[in-house]
Structure formats: C-alpha cells, structure tokens
mmCIF file of C-alpha atoms in Angstrom:
data_model
loop_
_atom_site.group_PDB
_atom_site.id
_atom_site.type_symbol
_atom_site.label_atom_id
_atom_site.label_comp_id
_atom_site.label_asym_id
_atom_site.label_seq_id
_atom_site.Cartn_x
_atom_site.Cartn_y
_atom_site.Cartn_z
ATOM 1 C CA MET U 5 0.000 0.000 0.000
ATOM 2 C CA ASN U 6 1.655 3.243 -1.053
ATOM 3 C CA THR U 7 1.127 6.682 0.435
ATOM 4 C CA VAL U 8 -1.352 7.628 -2.263
ATOM 5 C CA HIS U 9 -3.313 4.437 -1.580
ATOM 6 C CA LEU U 10 -3.226 5.197 2.138
ATOM 7 C CA THR U 11 -4.598 8.672 1.493
ATOM 8 C CA PHE U 12 -7.290 7.201 -0.738
ATOM 9 C CA LEU U 13 -8.229 4.850 2.091
ATOM 10 C CA SER U 14 -8.512 7.790 4.458
ATOM 11 C CA PHE U 15 -10.759 9.620 2.010
ATOM 12 C CA PHE U 16 -12.776 6.424 1.603
ATOM 13 C CA CYS U 17 -13.277 6.339 5.370
ATOM 14 C CA ALA U 18 -14.343 9.975 5.264
ATOM 15 C CA LEU U 19 -16.845 9.239 2.527
ATOM 16 C CA LEU U 20 -18.229 6.343 4.527
ATOM 17 C CA CYS U 21 -18.720 8.677 7.429
ATOM 18 C CA LEU U 22 -20.675 11.034 5.211
ATOM 19 C CA GLY U 23 -24.276 10.037 4.768
ATOM 20 C CA GLY U 24 -23.881 9.075 1.099
ATOM 21 C CA GLY U 25 -21.646 6.095 1.817
ATOM 22 C CA GLN U 26 -23.891 4.348 4.305
ATOM 23 C CA ALA U 27 -25.638 2.098 1.778
ATOM 24 C CA PHE U 28 -22.281 1.042 0.357
ATOM 25 C CA ALA U 29 -20.910 0.446 3.850
ATOM 26 C CA GLN U 30 -23.792 -1.885 4.618
ATOM 27 C CA GLU U 31 -22.998 -3.982 1.534
ATOM 28 C CA GLN U 32 -19.232 -3.976 2.065
ATOM 29 C CA LYS U 33 -17.416 -4.865 5.253
ATOM 30 C CA GLU U 34 -15.787 -1.835 6.842
ATOM 31 C CA PRO U 35 -12.003 -1.810 6.382
ATOM 32 C CA ASP U 36 -10.161 -3.637 9.163
ATOM 33 C CA MET U 37 -7.917 -0.938 10.602
ATOM 34 C CA MET U 38 -5.573 -3.458 12.236
ATOM 35 C CA GLU U 39 -5.056 -5.313 8.951
ATOM 36 C CA ILE U 40 -4.462 -2.053 7.095
ATOM 37 C CA ALA U 41 -1.907 -0.996 9.732
ATOM 38 C CA GLU U 42 -0.067 -4.317 9.441
ATOM 39 C CA LYS U 43 0.045 -4.139 5.642
ATOM 40 C CA GLU U 44 1.341 -0.572 5.733
ATOM 41 C CA ALA U 45 4.011 -1.502 8.294
ATOM 42 C CA ASP U 46 5.067 -4.419 6.064
ATOM 43 C CA ARG U 47 5.164 -2.137 3.016
ATOM 44 C CA LEU U 48 7.334 0.394 4.832
ATOM 45 C CA GLN U 49 9.622 -2.362 6.109
ATOM 46 C CA GLU U 50 10.313 -3.470 2.541
ATOM 47 C CA LEU U 51 10.484 0.040 1.101
ATOM 48 C CA LEU U 52 12.752 1.531 3.767
ATOM 49 C CA ASP U 53 14.602 -1.574 4.991
ATOM 50 C CA LEU U 54 13.354 -1.030 8.537
ATOM 51 C CA ASP U 55 14.801 -2.890 11.510
ATOM 52 C CA ASP U 56 12.457 -5.099 13.508
ATOM 53 C CA TRP U 57 12.172 -2.547 16.313
ATOM 54 C CA GLN U 58 11.205 0.128 13.764
ATOM 55 C CA VAL U 59 8.507 -2.095 12.260
ATOM 56 C CA PHE U 60 7.147 -2.663 15.762
ATOM 57 C CA TYR U 61 6.895 1.092 16.392
ATOM 58 C CA VAL U 62 5.383 1.800 12.966
ATOM 59 C CA ASP U 63 2.843 -0.975 13.471
ATOM 60 C CA SER U 64 2.004 0.261 16.983
ATOM 61 C CA THR U 65 1.662 3.838 15.771
ATOM 62 C CA LEU U 66 -0.690 2.871 12.975
ATOM 63 C CA LYS U 67 -2.731 0.500 15.126
ATOM 64 C CA HIS U 68 -3.389 3.404 17.468
ATOM 65 C CA ASP U 69 -3.748 6.275 15.016
ATOM 66 C CA PHE U 70 -5.882 4.659 12.291
ATOM 67 C CA PRO U 71 -8.674 3.651 14.691
ATOM 68 C CA ALA U 72 -8.416 7.011 16.476
ATOM 69 C CA MET U 73 -8.825 8.823 13.165
ATOM 70 C CA HIS U 74 -11.726 6.577 12.225
ATOM 71 C CA GLU U 75 -13.370 7.156 15.611
ATOM 72 C CA GLU U 76 -13.075 10.918 15.217
ATOM 73 C CA MET U 77 -14.667 10.686 11.779
ATOM 74 C CA GLU U 78 -17.442 8.517 13.189
ATOM 75 C CA LYS U 79 -18.181 11.224 15.761
ATOM 76 C CA LEU U 80 -18.565 13.746 12.958
ATOM 77 C CA SER U 81 -20.821 11.354 11.118
ATOM 78 C CA LYS U 82 -22.991 10.714 14.167
ATOM 79 C CA ALA U 83 -23.277 14.464 14.623
ATOM 80 C CA LYS U 84 -24.547 14.589 11.008
ATOM 81 C CA VAL U 85 -21.677 16.808 9.868
ATOM 82 C CA ALA U 86 -21.961 17.094 6.099
ATOM 83 C CA ASN U 87 -19.010 19.425 5.472
ATOM 84 C CA SER U 88 -16.381 17.240 3.781
ATOM 85 C CA SER U 89 -13.600 19.680 4.675
ATOM 86 C CA MET U 90 -14.078 18.782 8.342
ATOM 87 C CA TYR U 91 -13.464 15.101 7.568
ATOM 88 C CA ILE U 92 -10.412 16.007 5.510
ATOM 89 C CA ALA U 93 -9.123 18.163 8.388
ATOM 90 C CA VAL U 94 -9.422 15.181 10.739
ATOM 91 C CA GLN U 95 -7.576 12.975 8.275
ATOM 92 C CA ASP U 96 -4.867 15.612 7.810
ATOM 93 C CA LYS U 97 -4.447 15.989 11.557
ATOM 94 C CA TRP U 98 -3.901 12.267 12.044
ATOM 95 C CA MET U 99 -1.607 11.945 9.032
ATOM 96 C CA ASP U 100 0.511 14.753 10.518
ATOM 97 C CA VAL U 101 0.628 12.838 13.812
ATOM 98 C CA ILE U 102 1.697 9.681 11.980
ATOM 99 C CA ASP U 103 4.397 11.538 10.049
ATOM 100 C CA ALA U 104 5.697 13.088 13.272
ATOM 101 C CA SER U 105 5.968 9.589 14.761
ATOM 102 C CA TYR U 106 7.707 8.286 11.663
ATOM 103 C CA ARG U 107 10.210 11.151 11.860
ATOM 104 C CA LYS U 108 11.234 9.900 15.309
ATOM 105 C CA ILE U 109 11.382 6.241 14.205
ATOM 106 C CA PHE U 110 13.190 6.519 10.859
ATOM 107 C CA ASN U 111 16.833 7.395 10.417
ATOM 108 C CA GLU U 112 17.836 10.196 8.006
ATOM 109 C CA GLU U 113 18.130 7.903 4.966
ATOM 110 C CA GLN U 114 14.814 6.203 5.669
ATOM 111 C CA TRP U 115 13.056 9.530 6.229
ATOM 112 C CA ALA U 116 14.412 10.875 2.938
ATOM 113 C CA ALA U 117 13.250 7.750 1.100
ATOM 114 C CA TYR U 118 9.824 7.972 2.759
ATOM 115 C CA LEU U 119 9.485 11.573 1.618
ATOM 116 C CA LYS U 120 10.692 10.692 -1.871
ATOM 117 C CA HIS U 121 8.071 7.942 -2.240
ATOM 118 C CA GLY U 122 5.120 10.301 -1.924
ATOM 119 C CA ALA U 123 5.040 11.552 1.649
ATOM 120 C CA ALA U 124 6.543 14.938 0.776
ATOM 121 C CA LYS U 125 3.810 15.541 -1.786
ATOM 122 C CA GLN U 126 1.147 14.560 0.744
ATOM 123 C CA GLN U 127 2.671 16.828 3.398
ATOM 124 C CA LYS U 128 2.665 19.749 0.965
ATOM 125 C CA ALA U 129 -0.971 19.072 0.068
ATOM 126 C CA ARG U 130 -1.928 19.029 3.757
ATOM 127 C CA ALA U 131 -0.031 22.273 4.379
ATOM 128 C CA LYS U 132 -1.759 23.888 1.416
ATOM 129 C CA ARG U 133 -5.207 22.823 2.715
ATOM 130 C CA ARG U 134 -4.295 24.142 6.170
ATOM 131 C CA GLU U 135 -3.225 27.518 4.730
ATOM 132 C CA LYS U 136 -6.426 27.726 2.714
ATOM 133 C CA ALA U 137 -8.539 26.943 5.781
ATOM 134 C CA ASP U 138 -6.606 29.469 7.898
ATOM 135 C CA GLY U 139 -7.099 32.079 5.191
ATOM 136 C CA ALA U 140 -10.842 31.411 5.125
ATOM 137 C CA LEU U 141 -10.990 31.818 8.922
ATOM 138 C CA LYS U 142 -9.133 35.127 8.782
ATOM 139 C CA LYS U 143 -11.567 36.444 6.164
ATOM 140 C CA ARG U 144 -14.503 35.667 8.460
ATOM 141 C CA LYS U 145 -13.046 37.698 11.319
#
C-alpha cells in the first residue's frame, strides 16, 4: 500500500462517514484498521529496509492512530456533519501525527526515502489545505 493508496483509504473512510456512503458500507465490510496498519508496516519495512524494532513502532503507531482517526470521523458522522472539509481536516491531523511519529522512528536515509516515495507531496498538500482553511478563517473575522 503506497502513500497515495493510504490517502485514498482515508478519504474512503471519510466518505463512509458522510451520509452518502452508508448504503455502500452496509454492503461492504468496513475496512479492518488493524489489517491495514499491518500491511502498511510491512510495506514500509520493505520500502525503507526497517529494523524489527522500527517495524514494531510503525505498526504500533498505525494500530493506534488509524482507529483514532476513524473514531473521530465517526463522531462527525454521528453528529450529522456534512461538510467534507471537516473530515479532511481530521484525516490531515492524524496523518501529521503519523508523520511526526515516523520522523522519530526513521533514520535520516529512511526519512528521505519515505518523503521521496510520496510523503513529501502529501505533506505539501496538507499544508496547502491548512493555509487555505486558515485564510478562510481570517476572512470571516
């Protein structure tokens, strides 16, 4: 699972939390967050040549953060929040948390390779969305 696929999965979760995805969610089993975390940890182990202790920390990070992100999105859904930007903001927040954890786990070479394989582009996209949202808030004041 690459970074783009991981982001797609996050957006998929956000769409499921929106009202429009409920019929689809009933037909399809909800993604197993633990399985997704394990697959992503395995992918990063191969991609970055992680040591066993690093894989353990990546796996632990993801097994905590993916369900936490999903839970936060579920709360928005239960509150009948229809603004997709709020779901994206939740996803961005958790992806920033995950990247911050990775930065502590990976060595310099691994971090550079992680960024090169799509993470840098995703970080820039999140920063751009954050700037846009901050700009919209400033206009309201």
